[in-house]
Amino acid sequence: QLQLVESGGGMVHPGGSLRLSCTASGFRLADYNIGWFRQAPGKEREGVSCISNSDDTHYDESVAGRVIISRDYARNTVNLRMDNLQPEDTGVYYCAAEKELDYGLELCADFDFQSWGRGTQVTVSS
C-alpha cells in the first residue's frame, strides 16, 4: 500500500491562499498520476485537480484560474497552490495516486485512484 500524507491545510479568510502538499514515502510520486480531491460536509467527494505522470494537468472548472498543481521532484511531493479561496472551497482535501488511469486525466475521477492519504482540512471563513 502506498503511503501518502497531505499537509498545509488550515483556516483562511475569503480571498486568502494556501499551499497543500502531498508527500509520499517508499515510492516515487513522479511515476504516478496524482489527484487532489475534496469533500465538503454533507457533499460527495469531488475532483479538484489532477496531474499525470507526464505532467499534463487538469483542473475542475470550479477552481480553474485559482489553483495550480505542480510537482517538486526533489521533495517527492505534489503541491496544490490555491489562491482567492472562497467559503465554498471549504472541505477536507485528499491526494491520491494511481499508475494507470482507466478513465483518463480529463475525468480526474476519484474512482480511478486506489491509494489515498487521510486528508487535510481547509476552512475558508470570515
mmCIF file of N, CA and C in Angstrom:
data_model
loop_
_atom_site.group_PDB
_atom_site.id
_atom_site.type_symbol
_atom_site.label_atom_id
_atom_site.label_comp_id
_atom_site.label_asym_id
_atom_site.label_seq_id
_atom_site.Cartn_x
_atom_site.Cartn_y
_atom_site.Cartn_z
ATOM 1 N N GLN A 1 0.850 -1.185 0.000
ATOM 2 C CA GLN A 1 0.000 0.000 0.000
ATOM 3 C C GLN A 1 0.892 1.244 0.000
ATOM 4 N N LEU A 2 0.619 2.127 -0.942
ATOM 5 C CA LEU A 2 1.373 3.367 -0.997
ATOM 6 C C LEU A 2 0.945 4.272 0.150
ATOM 7 N N GLN A 3 1.905 4.995 0.710
ATOM 8 C CA GLN A 3 1.577 5.922 1.803
ATOM 9 C C GLN A 3 1.679 7.359 1.316
ATOM 10 N N LEU A 4 0.584 8.086 1.480
ATOM 11 C CA LEU A 4 0.515 9.479 1.094
ATOM 12 C C LEU A 4 0.116 10.296 2.317
ATOM 13 N N VAL A 5 0.745 11.453 2.460
ATOM 14 C CA VAL A 5 0.421 12.332 3.582
ATOM 15 C C VAL A 5 0.189 13.741 3.045
ATOM 16 N N GLU A 6 -0.990 14.279 3.360
ATOM 17 C CA GLU A 6 -1.302 15.650 2.978
ATOM 18 C C GLU A 6 -0.949 16.605 4.117
ATOM 19 N N SER A 7 -0.562 17.802 3.751
ATOM 20 C CA SER A 7 -0.279 18.839 4.743
ATOM 21 C C SER A 7 -0.583 20.195 4.131
ATOM 22 N N GLY A 8 -0.600 21.215 4.988
ATOM 23 C CA GLY A 8 -0.768 22.580 4.506
ATOM 24 C C GLY A 8 -2.158 23.160 4.661
ATOM 25 N N GLY A 9 -3.094 22.357 5.150
ATOM 26 C CA GLY A 9 -4.429 22.884 5.352
ATOM 27 C C GLY A 9 -4.472 23.878 6.494
ATOM 28 N N GLY A 10 -5.600 24.531 6.628
ATOM 29 C CA GLY A 10 -5.764 25.499 7.707
ATOM 30 C C GLY A 10 -7.002 26.329 7.488
ATOM 31 N N MET A 11 -7.092 27.397 8.275
ATOM 32 C CA MET A 11 -8.232 28.305 8.162
ATOM 33 C C MET A 11 -7.742 29.630 7.596
ATOM 34 N N VAL A 12 -8.450 30.109 6.576
ATOM 35 C CA VAL A 12 -8.111 31.386 5.966
ATOM 36 C C VAL A 12 -9.378 32.192 5.745
ATOM 37 N N HIS A 13 -9.215 33.490 5.570
ATOM 38 C CA HIS A 13 -10.335 34.355 5.217
ATOM 39 C C HIS A 13 -10.597 34.266 3.725
ATOM 40 N N PRO A 14 -11.802 34.609 3.298
ATOM 41 C CA PRO A 14 -12.061 34.668 1.845
ATOM 42 C C PRO A 14 -11.047 35.564 1.148
ATOM 43 N N GLY A 15 -10.562 35.084 0.010
ATOM 44 C CA GLY A 15 -9.516 35.785 -0.707
ATOM 45 C C GLY A 15 -8.125 35.330 -0.357
ATOM 46 N N GLY A 16 -8.001 34.520 0.669
ATOM 47 C CA GLY A 16 -6.694 34.052 1.106
ATOM 48 C C GLY A 16 -6.160 32.922 0.251
ATOM 49 N N SER A 17 -4.949 32.473 0.601
ATOM 50 C CA SER A 17 -4.254 31.442 -0.165
ATOM 51 C C SER A 17 -3.729 30.345 0.753
ATOM 52 N N LEU A 18 -3.597 29.181 0.188
ATOM 53 C CA LEU A 18 -2.966 28.056 0.873
ATOM 54 C C LEU A 18 -2.183 27.244 -0.143
ATOM 55 N N ARG A 19 -1.152 26.564 0.337
ATOM 56 C CA ARG A 19 -0.460 25.593 -0.490
ATOM 57 C C ARG A 19 -0.514 24.252 0.212
ATOM 58 N N LEU A 20 -1.204 23.329 -0.405
ATOM 59 C CA LEU A 20 -1.286 21.974 0.120
ATOM 60 C C LEU A 20 -0.167 21.133 -0.489
ATOM 61 N N SER A 21 0.330 20.200 0.294
ATOM 62 C CA SER A 21 1.375 19.304 -0.195
ATOM 63 C C SER A 21 0.959 17.858 0.010
ATOM 64 N N CYS A 22 1.329 17.038 -0.943
ATOM 65 C CA CYS A 22 1.102 15.591 -0.876
ATOM 66 C C CYS A 22 2.474 14.942 -0.960
ATOM 67 N N THR A 23 2.864 14.287 0.112
ATOM 68 C CA THR A 23 4.197 13.695 0.185
ATOM 69 C C THR A 23 4.085 12.179 0.252
ATOM 70 N N ALA A 24 4.992 11.515 -0.465
ATOM 71 C CA ALA A 24 4.992 10.060 -0.499
ATOM 72 C C ALA A 24 6.213 9.502 0.209
ATOM 73 N N SER A 25 6.035 8.349 0.774
ATOM 74 C CA SER A 25 7.185 7.644 1.347
ATOM 75 C C SER A 25 7.236 6.250 0.758
ATOM 76 N N GLY A 26 8.448 5.838 0.388
ATOM 77 C CA GLY A 26 8.635 4.484 -0.103
ATOM 78 C C GLY A 26 8.423 4.295 -1.591
ATOM 79 N N PHE A 27 8.039 5.353 -2.302
ATOM 80 C CA PHE A 27 7.884 5.230 -3.749
ATOM 81 C C PHE A 27 8.020 6.610 -4.376
ATOM 82 N N ARG A 28 8.257 6.638 -5.689
ATOM 83 C CA ARG A 28 8.436 7.899 -6.396
ATOM 84 C C ARG A 28 7.103 8.412 -6.919
ATOM 85 N N LEU A 29 6.690 9.581 -6.418
ATOM 86 C CA LEU A 29 5.447 10.169 -6.895
ATOM 87 C C LEU A 29 5.507 10.474 -8.386
ATOM 88 N N ALA A 30 6.694 10.707 -8.899
ATOM 89 C CA ALA A 30 6.843 11.044 -10.312
ATOM 90 C C ALA A 30 6.363 9.929 -11.234
ATOM 91 N N ASP A 31 6.304 8.710 -10.725
ATOM 92 C CA ASP A 31 5.866 7.569 -11.531
ATOM 93 C C ASP A 31 4.349 7.433 -11.584
ATOM 94 N N TYR A 32 3.653 8.284 -10.823
ATOM 95 C CA TYR A 32 2.202 8.131 -10.650
ATOM 96 C C TYR A 32 1.424 9.350 -11.116
ATOM 97 N N ASN A 33 0.224 9.099 -11.584
ATOM 98 C CA ASN A 33 -0.752 10.165 -11.735
ATOM 99 C C ASN A 33 -1.229 10.536 -10.336
ATOM 100 N N ILE A 34 -1.356 11.820 -10.082
ATOM 101 C CA ILE A 34 -1.764 12.288 -8.751
ATOM 102 C C ILE A 34 -3.002 13.147 -8.878
ATOM 103 N N GLY A 35 -3.931 12.910 -7.988
ATOM 104 C CA GLY A 35 -5.142 13.718 -7.964
ATOM 105 C C GLY A 35 -5.345 14.378 -6.617
ATOM 106 N N TRP A 36 -5.906 15.562 -6.641
ATOM 107 C CA TRP A 36 -6.373 16.242 -5.434
ATOM 108 C C TRP A 36 -7.898 16.267 -5.485
ATOM 109 N N PHE A 37 -8.505 15.855 -4.398
ATOM 110 C CA PHE A 37 -9.953 15.801 -4.282
ATOM 111 C C PHE A 37 -10.366 16.484 -2.989
ATOM 112 N N ARG A 38 -11.612 16.873 -2.903
ATOM 113 C CA ARG A 38 -12.094 17.488 -1.673
ATOM 114 C C ARG A 38 -13.504 16.992 -1.384
ATOM 115 N N GLN A 39 -13.830 17.045 -0.098
ATOM 116 C CA GLN A 39 -15.164 16.668 0.335
ATOM 117 C C GLN A 39 -15.655 17.673 1.357
ATOM 118 N N ALA A 40 -16.718 18.353 1.003
ATOM 119 C CA ALA A 40 -17.341 19.308 1.912
ATOM 120 C C ALA A 40 -18.358 18.574 2.776
ATOM 121 N N PRO A 41 -18.676 19.113 3.952
ATOM 122 C CA PRO A 41 -19.655 18.458 4.824
ATOM 123 C C PRO A 41 -20.970 18.229 4.101
ATOM 124 N N GLY A 42 -21.456 17.002 4.142
ATOM 125 C CA GLY A 42 -22.738 16.673 3.541
ATOM 126 C C GLY A 42 -22.721 16.535 2.033
ATOM 127 N N LYS A 43 -21.540 16.608 1.435
ATOM 128 C CA LYS A 43 -21.458 16.514 -0.022
ATOM 129 C C LYS A 43 -20.560 15.354 -0.433
ATOM 130 N N GLU A 44 -20.686 14.969 -1.686
ATOM 131 C CA GLU A 44 -19.834 13.916 -2.214
ATOM 132 C C GLU A 44 -18.434 14.460 -2.500
ATOM 133 N N ARG A 45 -17.479 13.545 -2.488
ATOM 134 C CA ARG A 45 -16.109 13.920 -2.836
ATOM 135 C C ARG A 45 -16.057 14.335 -4.309
ATOM 136 N N GLU A 46 -15.273 15.372 -4.592
ATOM 137 C CA GLU A 46 -15.173 15.854 -5.966
ATOM 138 C C GLU A 46 -13.714 16.107 -6.338
ATOM 139 N N GLY A 47 -13.439 16.005 -7.617
ATOM 140 C CA GLY A 47 -12.085 16.249 -8.094
ATOM 141 C C GLY A 47 -11.774 17.728 -8.151
ATOM 142 N N VAL A 48 -10.575 18.093 -7.746
ATOM 143 C CA VAL A 48 -10.111 19.474 -7.809
ATOM 144 C C VAL A 48 -9.118 19.627 -8.956
ATOM 145 N N SER A 49 -8.104 18.785 -8.951
ATOM 146 C CA SER A 49 -7.071 18.874 -9.972
ATOM 147 C C SER A 49 -6.313 17.563 -10.034
ATOM 148 N N CYS A 50 -5.830 17.236 -11.222
ATOM 149 C CA CYS A 50 -5.024 16.037 -11.406
ATOM 150 C C CYS A 50 -3.796 16.374 -12.253
ATOM 151 N N ILE A 51 -2.726 15.647 -12.009
ATOM 152 C CA ILE A 51 -1.515 15.784 -12.814
ATOM 153 C C ILE A 51 -1.054 14.398 -13.220
ATOM 154 N N SER A 52 -0.728 14.257 -14.497
ATOM 155 C CA SER A 52 -0.333 12.940 -14.997
ATOM 156 C C SER A 52 1.142 12.682 -14.699
ATOM 157 N N ASN A 53 1.555 11.458 -14.934
ATOM 158 C CA ASN A 53 2.959 11.125 -14.732
ATOM 159 C C ASN A 53 3.840 11.712 -15.831
ATOM 160 N N SER A 54 3.229 12.375 -16.815
ATOM 161 C CA SER A 54 3.990 13.141 -17.808
ATOM 162 C C SER A 54 3.734 14.642 -17.653
ATOM 163 N N ASP A 55 3.169 15.009 -16.497
ATOM 164 C CA ASP A 55 2.964 16.403 -16.088
ATOM 165 C C ASP A 55 1.896 17.159 -16.868
ATOM 166 N N ASP A 56 0.988 16.453 -17.547
ATOM 167 C CA ASP A 56 -0.213 17.105 -18.034
ATOM 168 C C ASP A 56 -1.103 17.395 -16.835
ATOM 169 N N THR A 57 -1.885 18.470 -16.937
ATOM 170 C CA THR A 57 -2.709 18.859 -15.791
ATOM 171 C C THR A 57 -4.171 19.011 -16.185
ATOM 172 N N HIS A 58 -5.015 18.864 -15.198
ATOM 173 C CA HIS A 58 -6.451 19.081 -15.372
ATOM 174 C C HIS A 58 -6.958 19.808 -14.143
ATOM 175 N N TYR A 59 -7.867 20.772 -14.357
ATOM 176 C CA TYR A 59 -8.477 21.499 -13.256
ATOM 177 C C TYR A 59 -9.990 21.455 -13.402
ATOM 178 N N ASP A 60 -10.664 21.256 -12.278
ATOM 179 C CA ASP A 60 -12.108 21.384 -12.294
ATOM 180 C C ASP A 60 -12.468 22.831 -12.580
ATOM 181 N N GLU A 61 -13.582 23.043 -13.259
ATOM 182 C CA GLU A 61 -13.965 24.398 -13.639
ATOM 183 C C GLU A 61 -14.215 25.281 -12.434
ATOM 184 N N SER A 62 -14.534 24.693 -11.298
ATOM 185 C CA SER A 62 -14.801 25.487 -10.094
ATOM 186 C C SER A 62 -13.542 26.133 -9.520
ATOM 187 N N VAL A 63 -12.372 25.637 -9.900
ATOM 188 C CA VAL A 63 -11.119 26.163 -9.356
ATOM 189 C C VAL A 63 -10.187 26.699 -10.447
ATOM 190 N N ALA A 64 -10.551 26.518 -11.712
ATOM 191 C CA ALA A 64 -9.680 26.934 -12.820
ATOM 192 C C ALA A 64 -9.340 28.419 -12.684
ATOM 193 N N GLY A 65 -8.058 28.725 -12.840
ATOM 194 C CA GLY A 65 -7.590 30.095 -12.712
ATOM 195 C C GLY A 65 -7.206 30.477 -11.291
ATOM 196 N N ARG A 66 -7.561 29.644 -10.323
ATOM 197 C CA ARG A 66 -7.245 29.950 -8.916
ATOM 198 C C ARG A 66 -6.298 28.924 -8.303
ATOM 199 N N VAL A 67 -6.089 27.832 -9.004
ATOM 200 C CA VAL A 67 -5.350 26.707 -8.455
ATOM 201 C C VAL A 67 -4.247 26.278 -9.417
ATOM 202 N N ILE A 68 -3.100 25.916 -8.881
ATOM 203 C CA ILE A 68 -2.011 25.369 -9.688
ATOM 204 C C ILE A 68 -1.511 24.098 -9.019
ATOM 205 N N ILE A 69 -1.469 23.019 -9.803
ATOM 206 C CA ILE A 69 -0.909 21.763 -9.314
ATOM 207 C C ILE A 69 0.493 21.624 -9.904
ATOM 208 N N SER A 70 1.426 21.172 -9.099
ATOM 209 C CA SER A 70 2.806 21.070 -9.584
ATOM 210 C C SER A 70 3.553 19.990 -8.814
ATOM 211 N N ARG A 71 4.613 19.516 -9.415
ATOM 212 C CA ARG A 71 5.463 18.510 -8.774
ATOM 213 C C ARG A 71 6.756 19.156 -8.257
ATOM 214 N N ASP A 72 7.187 18.704 -7.105
ATOM 215 C CA ASP A 72 8.511 19.035 -6.587
ATOM 216 C C ASP A 72 9.278 17.721 -6.550
ATOM 217 N N TYR A 73 10.061 17.502 -7.580
ATOM 218 C CA TYR A 73 10.725 16.201 -7.720
ATOM 219 C C TYR A 73 11.742 15.979 -6.602
ATOM 220 N N ALA A 74 12.429 17.021 -6.197
ATOM 221 C CA ALA A 74 13.458 16.879 -5.163
ATOM 222 C C ALA A 74 12.859 16.433 -3.832
ATOM 223 N N ARG A 75 11.636 16.895 -3.553
ATOM 224 C CA ARG A 75 10.986 16.562 -2.272
ATOM 225 C C ARG A 75 9.990 15.417 -2.405
ATOM 226 N N ASN A 76 9.861 14.850 -3.618
ATOM 227 C CA ASN A 76 8.914 13.754 -3.835
ATOM 228 C C ASN A 76 7.511 14.165 -3.393
ATOM 229 N N THR A 77 7.111 15.340 -3.855
ATOM 230 C CA THR A 77 5.877 15.973 -3.395
ATOM 231 C C THR A 77 5.096 16.519 -4.578
ATOM 232 N N VAL A 78 3.779 16.523 -4.448
ATOM 233 C CA VAL A 78 2.912 17.233 -5.380
ATOM 234 C C VAL A 78 2.207 18.333 -4.592
ATOM 235 N N ASN A 79 2.305 19.553 -5.064
ATOM 236 C CA ASN A 79 1.725 20.701 -4.379
ATOM 237 C C ASN A 79 0.473 21.183 -5.082
ATOM 238 N N LEU A 80 -0.415 21.756 -4.291
ATOM 239 C CA LEU A 80 -1.631 22.372 -4.821
ATOM 240 C C LEU A 80 -1.686 23.782 -4.252
ATOM 241 N N ARG A 81 -1.361 24.736 -5.082
ATOM 242 C CA ARG A 81 -1.416 26.140 -4.678
ATOM 243 C C ARG A 81 -2.821 26.656 -4.957
ATOM 244 N N MET A 82 -3.478 27.209 -3.942
ATOM 245 C CA MET A 82 -4.842 27.701 -4.091
ATOM 246 C C MET A 82 -4.898 29.158 -3.689
ATOM 247 N N ASP A 83 -5.364 29.996 -4.590
ATOM 248 C CA ASP A 83 -5.491 31.429 -4.346
ATOM 249 C C ASP A 83 -6.957 31.851 -4.383
ATOM 250 N N ASN A 84 -7.213 33.034 -3.849
ATOM 251 C CA ASN A 84 -8.571 33.594 -3.848
ATOM 252 C C ASN A 84 -9.586 32.561 -3.349
ATOM 253 N N LEU A 85 -9.263 31.959 -2.225
ATOM 254 C CA LEU A 85 -10.142 30.935 -1.659
ATOM 255 C C LEU A 85 -11.466 31.539 -1.216
ATOM 256 N N GLN A 86 -12.520 30.760 -1.387
ATOM 257 C CA GLN A 86 -13.876 31.186 -1.043
ATOM 258 C C GLN A 86 -14.494 30.175 -0.085
ATOM 259 N N PRO A 87 -15.540 30.561 0.624
ATOM 260 C CA PRO A 87 -16.167 29.625 1.567
ATOM 261 C C PRO A 87 -16.550 28.294 0.934
ATOM 262 N N GLU A 88 -16.919 28.288 -0.323
ATOM 263 C CA GLU A 88 -17.313 27.039 -0.980
ATOM 264 C C GLU A 88 -16.121 26.117 -1.238
ATOM 265 N N ASP A 89 -14.897 26.598 -0.999
ATOM 266 C CA ASP A 89 -13.722 25.742 -1.102
ATOM 267 C C ASP A 89 -13.464 24.960 0.193
ATOM 268 N N THR A 90 -14.239 25.222 1.206
ATOM 269 C CA THR A 90 -14.078 24.530 2.478
ATOM 270 C C THR A 90 -14.316 23.036 2.328
ATOM 271 N N GLY A 91 -13.472 22.255 2.969
ATOM 272 C CA GLY A 91 -13.637 20.811 2.951
ATOM 273 C C GLY A 91 -12.356 20.104 3.351
ATOM 274 N N VAL A 92 -12.423 18.801 3.360
ATOM 275 C CA VAL A 92 -11.222 18.001 3.581
ATOM 276 C C VAL A 92 -10.624 17.699 2.212
ATOM 277 N N TYR A 93 -9.349 17.992 2.074
ATOM 278 C CA TYR A 93 -8.659 17.796 0.811
ATOM 279 C C TYR A 93 -7.784 16.554 0.898
ATOM 280 N N TYR A 94 -7.935 15.700 -0.084
ATOM 281 C CA TYR A 94 -7.206 14.437 -0.148
ATOM 282 C C TYR A 94 -6.343 14.384 -1.403
ATOM 283 N N CYS A 95 -5.186 13.753 -1.292
ATOM 284 C CA CYS A 95 -4.449 13.429 -2.503
ATOM 285 C C CYS A 95 -4.508 11.917 -2.716
ATOM 286 N N ALA A 96 -4.394 11.527 -3.964
ATOM 287 C CA ALA A 96 -4.486 10.125 -4.346
ATOM 288 C C ALA A 96 -3.497 9.840 -5.467
ATOM 289 N N ALA A 97 -3.066 8.592 -5.551
ATOM 290 C CA ALA A 97 -2.073 8.193 -6.552
ATOM 291 C C ALA A 97 -2.539 6.955 -7.294
ATOM 292 N N GLU A 98 -2.222 6.921 -8.558
ATOM 293 C CA GLU A 98 -2.552 5.768 -9.380
ATOM 294 C C GLU A 98 -1.604 5.727 -10.575
ATOM 295 N N LYS A 99 -1.089 4.544 -10.902
ATOM 296 C CA LYS A 99 -0.141 4.451 -12.029
ATOM 297 C C LYS A 99 -0.834 4.556 -13.379
ATOM 298 N N GLU A 100 -1.959 3.898 -13.506
ATOM 299 C CA GLU A 100 -2.673 3.893 -14.784
ATOM 300 C C GLU A 100 -4.099 4.383 -14.553
ATOM 301 N N LEU A 101 -4.509 5.425 -15.274
ATOM 302 C CA LEU A 101 -5.867 5.943 -15.166
ATOM 303 C C LEU A 101 -6.734 5.310 -16.250
ATOM 304 N N ASP A 102 -7.682 4.489 -15.837
ATOM 305 C CA ASP A 102 -8.553 3.816 -16.803
ATOM 306 C C ASP A 102 -9.472 4.805 -17.515
ATOM 307 N N TYR A 103 -9.812 5.899 -16.841
ATOM 308 C CA TYR A 103 -10.790 6.844 -17.385
ATOM 309 C C TYR A 103 -10.151 8.153 -17.844
ATOM 310 N N GLY A 104 -8.843 8.250 -17.747
ATOM 311 C CA GLY A 104 -8.151 9.395 -18.317
ATOM 312 C C GLY A 104 -8.018 10.563 -17.382
ATOM 313 N N LEU A 105 -7.042 11.416 -17.662
ATOM 314 C CA LEU A 105 -6.751 12.573 -16.820
ATOM 315 C C LEU A 105 -7.900 13.569 -16.817
ATOM 316 N N GLU A 106 -8.544 13.765 -17.966
ATOM 317 C CA GLU A 106 -9.576 14.805 -18.077
ATOM 318 C C GLU A 106 -10.766 14.524 -17.174
ATOM 319 N N LEU A 107 -11.023 13.255 -16.862
ATOM 320 C CA LEU A 107 -12.134 12.948 -15.965
ATOM 321 C C LEU A 107 -11.744 13.195 -14.516
ATOM 322 N N CYS A 108 -10.456 12.945 -14.203
ATOM 323 C CA CYS A 108 -9.950 13.208 -12.851
ATOM 324 C C CYS A 108 -10.946 12.665 -11.825
ATOM 325 N N ALA A 109 -11.262 11.389 -11.957
ATOM 326 C CA ALA A 109 -12.322 10.774 -11.156
ATOM 327 C C ALA A 109 -11.747 10.042 -9.953
ATOM 328 N N ASP A 110 -12.393 10.207 -8.813
ATOM 329 C CA ASP A 110 -11.873 9.568 -7.598
ATOM 330 C C ASP A 110 -11.881 8.046 -7.713
ATOM 331 N N PHE A 111 -12.837 7.484 -8.455
ATOM 332 C CA PHE A 111 -12.896 6.024 -8.568
ATOM 333 C C PHE A 111 -11.764 5.454 -9.419
ATOM 334 N N ASP A 112 -10.971 6.314 -10.026
ATOM 335 C CA ASP A 112 -9.836 5.871 -10.844
ATOM 336 C C ASP A 112 -8.555 5.729 -10.018
ATOM 337 N N PHE A 113 -8.614 6.136 -8.742
ATOM 338 C CA PHE A 113 -7.432 6.157 -7.886
ATOM 339 C C PHE A 113 -7.578 5.137 -6.760
ATOM 340 N N GLN A 114 -6.497 4.427 -6.494
ATOM 341 C CA GLN A 114 -6.529 3.363 -5.489
ATOM 342 C C GLN A 114 -5.874 3.749 -4.160
ATOM 343 N N SER A 115 -4.870 4.600 -4.189
ATOM 344 C CA SER A 115 -4.120 4.912 -2.978
ATOM 345 C C SER A 115 -4.436 6.331 -2.540
ATOM 346 N N TRP A 116 -4.770 6.479 -1.264
ATOM 347 C CA TRP A 116 -5.265 7.752 -0.744
ATOM 348 C C TRP A 116 -4.557 8.130 0.548
ATOM 349 N N GLY A 117 -4.412 9.447 0.742
ATOM 350 C CA GLY A 117 -3.986 9.956 2.028
ATOM 351 C C GLY A 117 -5.182 10.136 2.939
ATOM 352 N N ARG A 118 -4.930 10.632 4.142
ATOM 353 C CA ARG A 118 -6.000 10.780 5.127
ATOM 354 C C ARG A 118 -6.671 12.145 5.072
ATOM 355 N N GLY A 119 -6.088 13.069 4.349
ATOM 356 C CA GLY A 119 -6.725 14.356 4.157
ATOM 357 C C GLY A 119 -6.206 15.457 5.064
ATOM 358 N N THR A 120 -6.439 16.692 4.628
ATOM 359 C CA THR A 120 -6.109 17.870 5.409
ATOM 360 C C THR A 120 -7.279 18.850 5.299
ATOM 361 N N GLN A 121 -7.647 19.443 6.417
ATOM 362 C CA GLN A 121 -8.821 20.303 6.456
ATOM 363 C C GLN A 121 -8.490 21.701 5.939
ATOM 364 N N VAL A 122 -9.344 22.202 5.057
ATOM 365 C CA VAL A 122 -9.274 23.584 4.596
ATOM 366 C C VAL A 122 -10.589 24.257 4.967
ATOM 367 N N THR A 123 -10.494 25.355 5.702
ATOM 368 C CA THR A 123 -11.673 26.107 6.101
ATOM 369 C C THR A 123 -11.502 27.547 5.655
ATOM 370 N N VAL A 124 -12.482 28.034 4.907
ATOM 371 C CA VAL A 124 -12.465 29.415 4.435
ATOM 372 C C VAL A 124 -13.667 30.120 5.055
ATOM 373 N N SER A 125 -13.369 31.054 5.918
ATOM 374 C CA SER A 125 -14.450 31.704 6.672
ATOM 375 C C SER A 125 -14.022 33.100 7.069
ATOM 376 N N SER A 126 -15.007 33.986 7.101
ATOM 377 C CA SER A 126 -14.739 35.330 7.578
ATOM 378 C C SER A 126 -14.980 35.434 9.076
#
